[in-house]
PDB file of C-alpha atoms in Angstrom:
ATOM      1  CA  UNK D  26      99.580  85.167  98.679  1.00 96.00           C
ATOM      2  CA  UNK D  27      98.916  88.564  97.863  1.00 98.00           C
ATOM      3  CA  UNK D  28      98.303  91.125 100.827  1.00 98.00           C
ATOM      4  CA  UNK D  29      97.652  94.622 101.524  1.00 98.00           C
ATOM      5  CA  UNK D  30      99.475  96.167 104.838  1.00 98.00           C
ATOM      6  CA  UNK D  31      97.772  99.174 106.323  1.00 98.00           C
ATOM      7  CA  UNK D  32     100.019 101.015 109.005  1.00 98.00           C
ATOM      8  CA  UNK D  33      98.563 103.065 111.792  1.00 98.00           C
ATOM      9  CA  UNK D  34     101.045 104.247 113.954  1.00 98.00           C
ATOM     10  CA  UNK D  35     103.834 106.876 113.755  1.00 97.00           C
ATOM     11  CA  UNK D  36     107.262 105.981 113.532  1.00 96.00           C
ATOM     12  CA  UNK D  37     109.762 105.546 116.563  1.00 96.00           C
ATOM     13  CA  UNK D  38     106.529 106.362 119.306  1.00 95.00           C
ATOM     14  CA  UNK D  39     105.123 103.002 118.357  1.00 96.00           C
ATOM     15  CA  UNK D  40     107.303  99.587 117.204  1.00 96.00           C
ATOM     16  CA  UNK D  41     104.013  98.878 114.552  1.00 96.00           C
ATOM     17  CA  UNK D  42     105.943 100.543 112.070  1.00 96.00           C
ATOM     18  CA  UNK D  43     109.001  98.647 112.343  1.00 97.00           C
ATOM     19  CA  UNK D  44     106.618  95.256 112.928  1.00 98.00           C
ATOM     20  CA  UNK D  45     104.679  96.216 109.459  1.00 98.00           C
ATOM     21  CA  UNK D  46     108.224  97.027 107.700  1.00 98.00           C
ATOM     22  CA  UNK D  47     109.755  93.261 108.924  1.00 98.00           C
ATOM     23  CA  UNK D  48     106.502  91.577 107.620  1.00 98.00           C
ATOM     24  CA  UNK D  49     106.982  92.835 104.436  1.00 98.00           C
ATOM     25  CA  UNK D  50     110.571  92.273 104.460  1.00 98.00           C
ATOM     26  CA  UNK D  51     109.571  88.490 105.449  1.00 98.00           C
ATOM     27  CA  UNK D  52     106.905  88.110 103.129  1.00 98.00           C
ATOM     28  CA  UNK D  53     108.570  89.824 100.269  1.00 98.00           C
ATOM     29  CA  UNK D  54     111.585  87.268 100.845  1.00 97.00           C
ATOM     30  CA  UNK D  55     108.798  84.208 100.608  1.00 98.00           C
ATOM     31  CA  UNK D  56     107.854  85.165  97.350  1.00 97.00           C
ATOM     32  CA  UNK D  57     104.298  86.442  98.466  1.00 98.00           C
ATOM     33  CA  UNK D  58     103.276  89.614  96.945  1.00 98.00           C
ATOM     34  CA  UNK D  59     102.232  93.249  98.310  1.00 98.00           C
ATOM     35  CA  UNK D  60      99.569  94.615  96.570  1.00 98.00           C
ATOM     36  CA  UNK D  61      99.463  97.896  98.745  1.00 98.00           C
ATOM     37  CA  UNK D  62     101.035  99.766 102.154  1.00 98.00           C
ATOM     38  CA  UNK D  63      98.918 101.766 103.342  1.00 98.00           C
ATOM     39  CA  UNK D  64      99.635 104.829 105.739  1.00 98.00           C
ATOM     40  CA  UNK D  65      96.607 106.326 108.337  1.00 98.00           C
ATOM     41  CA  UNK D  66      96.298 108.342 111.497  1.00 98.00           C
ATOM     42  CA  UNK D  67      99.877 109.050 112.403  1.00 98.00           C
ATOM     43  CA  UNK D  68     101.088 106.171 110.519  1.00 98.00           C
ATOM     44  CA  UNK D  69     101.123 108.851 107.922  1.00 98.00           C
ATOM     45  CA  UNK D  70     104.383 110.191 109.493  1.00 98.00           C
ATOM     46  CA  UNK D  71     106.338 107.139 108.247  1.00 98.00           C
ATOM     47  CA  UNK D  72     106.389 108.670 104.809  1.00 98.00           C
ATOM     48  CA  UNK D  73     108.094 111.774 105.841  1.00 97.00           C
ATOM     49  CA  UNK D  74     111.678 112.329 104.440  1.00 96.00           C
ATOM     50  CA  UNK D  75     112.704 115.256 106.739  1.00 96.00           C
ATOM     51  CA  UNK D  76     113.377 112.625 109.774  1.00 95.00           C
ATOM     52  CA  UNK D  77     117.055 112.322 111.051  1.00 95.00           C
ATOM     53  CA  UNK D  78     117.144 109.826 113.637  1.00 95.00           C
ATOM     54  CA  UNK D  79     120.600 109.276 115.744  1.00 96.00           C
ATOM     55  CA  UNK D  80     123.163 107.663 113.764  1.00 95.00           C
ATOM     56  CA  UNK D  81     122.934 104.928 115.889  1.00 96.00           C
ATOM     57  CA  UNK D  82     119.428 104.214 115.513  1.00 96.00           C
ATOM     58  CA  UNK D  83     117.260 102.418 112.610  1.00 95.00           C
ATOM     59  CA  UNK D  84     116.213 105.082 109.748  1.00 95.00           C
ATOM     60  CA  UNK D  85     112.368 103.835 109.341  1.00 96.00           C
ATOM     61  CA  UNK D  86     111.457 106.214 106.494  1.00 96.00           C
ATOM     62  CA  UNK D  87     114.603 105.846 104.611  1.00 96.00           C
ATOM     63  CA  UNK D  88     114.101 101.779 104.940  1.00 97.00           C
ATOM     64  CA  UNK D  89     110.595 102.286 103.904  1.00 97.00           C
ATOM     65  CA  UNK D  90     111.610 104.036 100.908  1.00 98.00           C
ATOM     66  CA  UNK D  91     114.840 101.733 100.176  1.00 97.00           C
ATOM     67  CA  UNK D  92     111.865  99.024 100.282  1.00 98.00           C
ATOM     68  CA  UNK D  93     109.947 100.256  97.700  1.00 98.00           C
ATOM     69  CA  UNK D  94     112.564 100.996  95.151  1.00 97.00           C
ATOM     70  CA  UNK D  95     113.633  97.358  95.407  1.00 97.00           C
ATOM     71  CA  UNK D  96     110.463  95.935  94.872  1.00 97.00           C
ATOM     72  CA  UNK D  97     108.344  98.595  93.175  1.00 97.00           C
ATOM     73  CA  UNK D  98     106.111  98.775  96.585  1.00 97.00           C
ATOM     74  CA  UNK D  99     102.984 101.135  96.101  1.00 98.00           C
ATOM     75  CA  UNK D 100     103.593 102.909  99.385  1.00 98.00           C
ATOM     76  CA  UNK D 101     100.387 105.307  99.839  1.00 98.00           C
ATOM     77  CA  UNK D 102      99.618 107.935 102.174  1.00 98.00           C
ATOM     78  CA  UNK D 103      96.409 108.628 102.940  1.00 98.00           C
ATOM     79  CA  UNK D 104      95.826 112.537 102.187  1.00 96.00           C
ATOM     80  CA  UNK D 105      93.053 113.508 104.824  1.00 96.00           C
ATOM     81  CA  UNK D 106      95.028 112.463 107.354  1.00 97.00           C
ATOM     82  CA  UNK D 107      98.110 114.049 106.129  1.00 97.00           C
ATOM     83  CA  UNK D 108      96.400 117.239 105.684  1.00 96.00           C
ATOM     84  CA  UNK D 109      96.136 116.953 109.125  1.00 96.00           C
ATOM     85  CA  UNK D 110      99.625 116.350 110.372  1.00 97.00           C
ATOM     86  CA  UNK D 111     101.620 118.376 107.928  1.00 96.00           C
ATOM     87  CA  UNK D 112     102.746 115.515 105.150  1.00 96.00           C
ATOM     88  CA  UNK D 113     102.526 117.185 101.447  1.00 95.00           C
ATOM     89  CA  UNK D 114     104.138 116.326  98.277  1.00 96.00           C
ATOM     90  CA  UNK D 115     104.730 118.905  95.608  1.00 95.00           C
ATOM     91  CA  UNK D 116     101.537 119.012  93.899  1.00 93.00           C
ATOM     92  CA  UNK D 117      99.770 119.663  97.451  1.00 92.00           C
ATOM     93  CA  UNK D 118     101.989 121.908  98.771  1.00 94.00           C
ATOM     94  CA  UNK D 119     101.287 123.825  96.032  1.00 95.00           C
ATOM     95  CA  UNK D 120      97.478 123.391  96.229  1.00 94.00           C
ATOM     96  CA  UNK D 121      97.353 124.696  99.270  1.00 93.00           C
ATOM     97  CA  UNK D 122      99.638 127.493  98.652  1.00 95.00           C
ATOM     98  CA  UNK D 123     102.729 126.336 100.898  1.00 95.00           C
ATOM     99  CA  UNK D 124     106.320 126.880 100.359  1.00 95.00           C
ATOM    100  CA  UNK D 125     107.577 123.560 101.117  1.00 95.00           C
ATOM    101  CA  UNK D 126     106.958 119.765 100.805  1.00 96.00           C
ATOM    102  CA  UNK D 127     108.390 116.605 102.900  1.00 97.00           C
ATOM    103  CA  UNK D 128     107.315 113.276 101.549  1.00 97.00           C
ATOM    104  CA  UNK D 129     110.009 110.954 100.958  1.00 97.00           C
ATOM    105  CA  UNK D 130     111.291 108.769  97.711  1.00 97.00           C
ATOM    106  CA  UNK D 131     108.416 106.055  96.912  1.00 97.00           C
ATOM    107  CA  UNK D 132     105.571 107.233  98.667  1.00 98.00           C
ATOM    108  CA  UNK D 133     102.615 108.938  97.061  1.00 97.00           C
ATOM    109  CA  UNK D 134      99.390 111.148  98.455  1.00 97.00           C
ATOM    110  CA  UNK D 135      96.006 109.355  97.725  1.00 97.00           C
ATOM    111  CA  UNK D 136      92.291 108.482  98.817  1.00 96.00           C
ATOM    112  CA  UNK D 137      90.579 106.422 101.587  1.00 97.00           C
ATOM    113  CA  UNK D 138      89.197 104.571  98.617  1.00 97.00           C
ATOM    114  CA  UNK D 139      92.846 102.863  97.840  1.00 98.00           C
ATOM    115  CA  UNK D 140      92.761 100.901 101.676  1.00 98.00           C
ATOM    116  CA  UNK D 141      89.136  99.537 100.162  1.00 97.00           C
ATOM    117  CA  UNK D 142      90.545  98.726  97.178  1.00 97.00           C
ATOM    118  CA  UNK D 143      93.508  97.062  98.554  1.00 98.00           C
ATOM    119  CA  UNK D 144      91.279  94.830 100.830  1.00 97.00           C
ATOM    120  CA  UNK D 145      89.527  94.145  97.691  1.00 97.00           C
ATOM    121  CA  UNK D 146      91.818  92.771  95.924  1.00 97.00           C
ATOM    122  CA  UNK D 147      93.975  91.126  98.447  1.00 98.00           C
ATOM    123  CA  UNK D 148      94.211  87.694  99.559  1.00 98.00           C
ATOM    124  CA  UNK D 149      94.499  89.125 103.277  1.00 97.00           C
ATOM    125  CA  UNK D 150      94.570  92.833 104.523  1.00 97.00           C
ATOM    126  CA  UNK D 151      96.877  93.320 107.879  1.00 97.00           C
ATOM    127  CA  UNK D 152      96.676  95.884 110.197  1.00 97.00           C
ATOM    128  CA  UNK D 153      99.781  97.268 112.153  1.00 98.00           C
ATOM    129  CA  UNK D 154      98.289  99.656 115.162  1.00 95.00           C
ATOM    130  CA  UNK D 155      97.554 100.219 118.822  1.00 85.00           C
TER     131      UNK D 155
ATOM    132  CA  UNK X  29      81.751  89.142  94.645  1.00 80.00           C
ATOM    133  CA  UNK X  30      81.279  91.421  97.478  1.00 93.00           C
ATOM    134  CA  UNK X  31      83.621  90.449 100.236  1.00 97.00           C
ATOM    135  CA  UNK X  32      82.438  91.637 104.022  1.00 97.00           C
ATOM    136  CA  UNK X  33      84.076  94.325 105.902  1.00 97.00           C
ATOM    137  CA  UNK X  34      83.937  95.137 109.711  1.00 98.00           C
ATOM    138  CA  UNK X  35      85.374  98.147 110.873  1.00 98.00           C
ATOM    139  CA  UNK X  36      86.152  97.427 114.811  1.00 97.00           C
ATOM    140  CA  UNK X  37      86.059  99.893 116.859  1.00 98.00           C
ATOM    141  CA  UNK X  38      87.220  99.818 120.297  1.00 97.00           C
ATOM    142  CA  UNK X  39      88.661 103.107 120.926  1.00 97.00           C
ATOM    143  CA  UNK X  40      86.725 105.768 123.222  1.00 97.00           C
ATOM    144  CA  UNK X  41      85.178 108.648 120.823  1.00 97.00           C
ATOM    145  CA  UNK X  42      87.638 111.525 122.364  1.00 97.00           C
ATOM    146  CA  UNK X  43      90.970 111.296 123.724  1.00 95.00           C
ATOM    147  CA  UNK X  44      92.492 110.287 120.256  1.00 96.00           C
ATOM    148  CA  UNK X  45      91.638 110.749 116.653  1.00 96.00           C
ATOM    149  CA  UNK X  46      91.014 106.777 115.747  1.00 97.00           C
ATOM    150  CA  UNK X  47      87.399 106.808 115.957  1.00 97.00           C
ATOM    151  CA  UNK X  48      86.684 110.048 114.060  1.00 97.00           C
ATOM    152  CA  UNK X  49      88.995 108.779 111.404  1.00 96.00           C
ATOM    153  CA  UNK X  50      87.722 105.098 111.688  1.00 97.00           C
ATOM    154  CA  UNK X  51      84.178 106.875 110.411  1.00 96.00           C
ATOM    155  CA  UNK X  52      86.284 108.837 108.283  1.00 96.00           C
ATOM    156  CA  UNK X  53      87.388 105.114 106.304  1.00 97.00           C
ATOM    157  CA  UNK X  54      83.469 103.838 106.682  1.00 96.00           C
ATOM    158  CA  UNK X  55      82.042 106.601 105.057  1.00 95.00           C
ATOM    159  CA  UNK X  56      84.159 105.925 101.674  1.00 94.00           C
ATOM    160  CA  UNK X  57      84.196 102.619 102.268  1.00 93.00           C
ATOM    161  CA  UNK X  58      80.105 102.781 101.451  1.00 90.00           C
ATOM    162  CA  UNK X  59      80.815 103.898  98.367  1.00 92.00           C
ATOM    163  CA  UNK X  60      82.170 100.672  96.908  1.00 94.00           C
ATOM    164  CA  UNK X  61      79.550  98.341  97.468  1.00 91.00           C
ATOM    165  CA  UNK X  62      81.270  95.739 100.015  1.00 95.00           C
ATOM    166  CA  UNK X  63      79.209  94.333 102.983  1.00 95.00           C
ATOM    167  CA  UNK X  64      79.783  96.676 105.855  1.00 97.00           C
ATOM    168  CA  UNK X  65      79.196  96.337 109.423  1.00 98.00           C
ATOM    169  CA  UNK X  66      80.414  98.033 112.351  1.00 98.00           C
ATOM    170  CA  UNK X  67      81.126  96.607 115.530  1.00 98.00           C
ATOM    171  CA  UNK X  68      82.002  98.623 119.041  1.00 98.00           C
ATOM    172  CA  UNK X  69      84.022  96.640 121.833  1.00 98.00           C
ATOM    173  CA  UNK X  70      85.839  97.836 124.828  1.00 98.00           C
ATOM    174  CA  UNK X  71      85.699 101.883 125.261  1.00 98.00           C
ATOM    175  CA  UNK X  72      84.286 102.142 121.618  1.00 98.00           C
ATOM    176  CA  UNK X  73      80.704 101.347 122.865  1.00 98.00           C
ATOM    177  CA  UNK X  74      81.081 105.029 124.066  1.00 98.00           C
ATOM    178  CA  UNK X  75      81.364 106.440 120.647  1.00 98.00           C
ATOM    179  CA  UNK X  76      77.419 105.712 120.033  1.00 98.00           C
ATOM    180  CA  UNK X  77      76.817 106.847 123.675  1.00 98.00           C
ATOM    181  CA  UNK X  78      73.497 109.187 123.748  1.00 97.00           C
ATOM    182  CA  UNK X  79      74.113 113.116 124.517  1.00 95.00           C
ATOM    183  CA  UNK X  80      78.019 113.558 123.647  1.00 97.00           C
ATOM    184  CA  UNK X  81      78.876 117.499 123.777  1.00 96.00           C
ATOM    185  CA  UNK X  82      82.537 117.594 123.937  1.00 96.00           C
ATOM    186  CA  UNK X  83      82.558 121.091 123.295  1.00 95.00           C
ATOM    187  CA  UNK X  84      84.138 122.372 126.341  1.00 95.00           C
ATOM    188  CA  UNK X  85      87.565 120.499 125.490  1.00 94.00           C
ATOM    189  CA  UNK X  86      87.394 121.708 122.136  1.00 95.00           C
ATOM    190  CA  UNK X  87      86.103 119.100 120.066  1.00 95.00           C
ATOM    191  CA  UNK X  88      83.565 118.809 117.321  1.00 95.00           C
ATOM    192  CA  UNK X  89      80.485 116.400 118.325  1.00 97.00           C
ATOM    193  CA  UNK X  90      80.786 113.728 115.660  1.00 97.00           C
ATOM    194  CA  UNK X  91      78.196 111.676 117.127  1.00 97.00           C
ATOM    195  CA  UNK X  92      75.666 112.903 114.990  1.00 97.00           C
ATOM    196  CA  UNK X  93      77.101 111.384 112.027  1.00 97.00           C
ATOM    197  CA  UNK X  94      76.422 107.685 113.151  1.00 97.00           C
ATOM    198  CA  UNK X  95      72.862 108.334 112.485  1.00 96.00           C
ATOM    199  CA  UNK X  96      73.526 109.051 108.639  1.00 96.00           C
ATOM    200  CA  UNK X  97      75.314 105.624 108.283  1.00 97.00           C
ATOM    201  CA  UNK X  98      71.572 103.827 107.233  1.00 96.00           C
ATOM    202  CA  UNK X  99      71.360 106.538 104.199  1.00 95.00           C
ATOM    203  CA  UNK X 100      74.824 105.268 103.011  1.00 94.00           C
ATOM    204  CA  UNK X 101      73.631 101.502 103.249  1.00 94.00           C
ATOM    205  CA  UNK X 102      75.631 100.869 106.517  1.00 96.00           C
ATOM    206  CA  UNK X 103      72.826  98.845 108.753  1.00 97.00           C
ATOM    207  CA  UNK X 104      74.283  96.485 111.119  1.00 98.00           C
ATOM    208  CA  UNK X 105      76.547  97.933 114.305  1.00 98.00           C
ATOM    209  CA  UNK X 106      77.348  95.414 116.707  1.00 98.00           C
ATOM    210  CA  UNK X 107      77.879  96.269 120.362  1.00 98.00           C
ATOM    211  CA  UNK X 108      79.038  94.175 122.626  1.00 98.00           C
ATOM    212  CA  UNK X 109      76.792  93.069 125.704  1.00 98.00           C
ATOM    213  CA  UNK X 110      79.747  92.427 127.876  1.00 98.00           C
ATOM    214  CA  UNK X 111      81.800  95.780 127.343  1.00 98.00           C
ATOM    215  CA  UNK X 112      78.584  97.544 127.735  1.00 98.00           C
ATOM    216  CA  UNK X 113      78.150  96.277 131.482  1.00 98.00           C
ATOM    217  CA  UNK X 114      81.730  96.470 132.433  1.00 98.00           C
ATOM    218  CA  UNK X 115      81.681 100.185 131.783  1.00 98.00           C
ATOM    219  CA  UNK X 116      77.755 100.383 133.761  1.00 98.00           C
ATOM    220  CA  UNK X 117      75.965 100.776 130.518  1.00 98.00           C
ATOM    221  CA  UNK X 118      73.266  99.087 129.049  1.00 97.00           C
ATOM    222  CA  UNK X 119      71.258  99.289 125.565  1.00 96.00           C
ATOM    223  CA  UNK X 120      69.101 102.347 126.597  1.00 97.00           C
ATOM    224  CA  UNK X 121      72.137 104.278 127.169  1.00 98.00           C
ATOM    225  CA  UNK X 122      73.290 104.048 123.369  1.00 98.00           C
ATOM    226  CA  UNK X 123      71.966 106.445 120.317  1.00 97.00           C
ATOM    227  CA  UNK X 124      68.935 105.322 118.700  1.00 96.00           C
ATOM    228  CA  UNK X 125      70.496 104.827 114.948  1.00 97.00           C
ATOM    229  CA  UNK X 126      67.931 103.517 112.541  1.00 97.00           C
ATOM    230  CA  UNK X 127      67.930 102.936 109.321  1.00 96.00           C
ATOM    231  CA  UNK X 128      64.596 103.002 106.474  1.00 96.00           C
ATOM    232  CA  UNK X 129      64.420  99.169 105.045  1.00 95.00           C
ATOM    233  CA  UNK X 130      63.691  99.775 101.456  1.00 92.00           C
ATOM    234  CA  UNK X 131      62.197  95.867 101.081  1.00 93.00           C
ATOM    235  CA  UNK X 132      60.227  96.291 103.616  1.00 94.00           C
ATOM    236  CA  UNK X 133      58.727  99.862 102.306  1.00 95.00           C
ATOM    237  CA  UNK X 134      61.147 101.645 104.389  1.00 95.00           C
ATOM    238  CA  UNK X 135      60.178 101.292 107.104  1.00 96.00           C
ATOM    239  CA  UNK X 136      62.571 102.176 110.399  1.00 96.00           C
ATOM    240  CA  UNK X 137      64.497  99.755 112.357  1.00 97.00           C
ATOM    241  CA  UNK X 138      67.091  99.639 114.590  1.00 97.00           C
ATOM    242  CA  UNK X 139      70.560  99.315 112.948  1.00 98.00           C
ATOM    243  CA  UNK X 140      72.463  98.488 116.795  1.00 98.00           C
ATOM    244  CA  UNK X 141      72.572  95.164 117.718  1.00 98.00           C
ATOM    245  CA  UNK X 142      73.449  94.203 121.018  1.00 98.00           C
ATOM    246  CA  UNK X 143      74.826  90.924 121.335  1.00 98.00           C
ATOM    247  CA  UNK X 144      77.470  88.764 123.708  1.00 98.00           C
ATOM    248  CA  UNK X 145      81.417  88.436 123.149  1.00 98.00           C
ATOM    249  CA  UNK X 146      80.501  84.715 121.811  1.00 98.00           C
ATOM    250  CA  UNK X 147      78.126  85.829 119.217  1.00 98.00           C
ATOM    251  CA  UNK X 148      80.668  88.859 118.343  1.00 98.00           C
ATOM    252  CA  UNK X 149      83.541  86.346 118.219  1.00 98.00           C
ATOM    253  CA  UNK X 150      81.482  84.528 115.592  1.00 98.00           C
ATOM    254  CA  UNK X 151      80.436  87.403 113.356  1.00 98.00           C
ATOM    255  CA  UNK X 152      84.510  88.382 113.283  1.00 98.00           C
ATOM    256  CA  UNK X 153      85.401  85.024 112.393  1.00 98.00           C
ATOM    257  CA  UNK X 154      82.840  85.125 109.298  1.00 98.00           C
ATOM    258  CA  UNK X 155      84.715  88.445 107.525  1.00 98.00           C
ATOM    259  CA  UNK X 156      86.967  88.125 104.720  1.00 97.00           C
ATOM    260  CA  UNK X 157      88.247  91.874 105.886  1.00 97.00           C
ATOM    261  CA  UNK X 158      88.555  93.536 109.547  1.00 97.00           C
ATOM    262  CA  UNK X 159      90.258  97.162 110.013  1.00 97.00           C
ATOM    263  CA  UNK X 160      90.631  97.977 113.911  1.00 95.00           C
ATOM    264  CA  UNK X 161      90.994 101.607 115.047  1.00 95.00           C
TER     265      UNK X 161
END
């Protein structure tokens, strides 16, 4: 089956992150397929790679980003809302004239219109949130 | 094919950012000819409450856009009967969002449709796609 996974909560403030991350895990390991993650409202914050959680503690981003390099996940941030919280890759940053960008290995910056898409073409769209 | 979309929301309008970036998603989501609905449960029925001015805690009034949805196709919004009483609100109490039916030379008519939890438990279990904010 073929799915899209939209994420809608922050890291660490919310366990839908880590919920969303062990689906995939699962449903990578069954053979299904991910067509898309997608990141909104402060899910967004999953896809930063400044984060340095105690040692002790799960590293969400970095396991995010381990994810998609295994599997060749198409991890996407959604960029109005991380305009609004501070996420920027390089070509944004730069955009908007700022001297610094913090998204993390695997992830990209991209529209509204990629969720749509995703629920498009997917078999089943599932959303981790409050 | 077009595959049917409902965008719940059950969040109240102010307080958090999920409902002005719910309408955020619907608003591109119109763009790629899907069938869209919207449906407001729980403290979401307040988002389409009549005379919203949150400007004294510092927040834009949003509200307005709602009424636009009918221009970008966007003509059924389910509210829920039961969440509407258990907050002390009824029908009258909600924004009058029309939309211009262009089969029926466009004339106006109402886009909200108030109906029970049954009847919105039915329309949910007919979508092929469901985002909740």
């Amino acid at each position: 089956m073929k799915y899209t996974i939209m994420v809608n909560e922050g890291p660490y403030q919310h366990q839908s992150s880590d919920t969303a991350l062990q689906f995939a895990r699962a449903a990578l390991e069954k053979g299904h397929e991910i067509f898309r993650v997608f990141f909104y409202h402060d899910g967004v914050n999953n896809g930063t790679r400044l984060a340095v959680p105690p040692k002790d503690d799960r590293m969400l981003q970095k396991e995010w980003s381990e994810l998609a390099e295994k599997h060749g996940l198409d991890l996407v941030i959604c960029i109005a809302a991380a305009q609004r919280r501070g996420l920027m890759d390089a070509s944004e940053a730069k955009r908007q004239g700022l001297n610094a960008d913090n998204i993390a290995a695997g992830f990209r910056i991209s529209g509204l219109g990629q969720l749509i898409e995703g629920g498009i073409e997917s078999d089943r769209t599932i959303v981790f949130g409050d | 094919m077009a595959k049917k979309f409902m965008y719940l929301n059950r969040k109240a309008p102010y307080g958090t950012v999920y409902a002005l970036e719910s309408l955020e998603v619907v608003l591109i989501a119109a763009a790629f000819e899907q069938e869209v609905s919207l449906a407001f449960l729980d403290d979401g029925v307040y988002q389409i409450a009549k005379g919203q001015n949150p400007k004294a805690v510092g927040m834009k009034n949003f509200s307005p856009t709602y009424n636009a949805l009918g221009d970008y196709g966007i003509t059924k919004l389910y509210v829920e009967r039961e969440s509407l009483a258990e907050r002390g609100l009824s029908e009258e109490d909600l924004m009058p969002i029309v939309y211009e039916d262009e089969d029926d030379d466009y004339a106006e008519k109402p886009s909200v449709q108030v109906i029970s939890r049954a009847e919105m438990a039915q329309i949910m279990a007919e979508q092929d796609v469901t985002f909740s904010f």
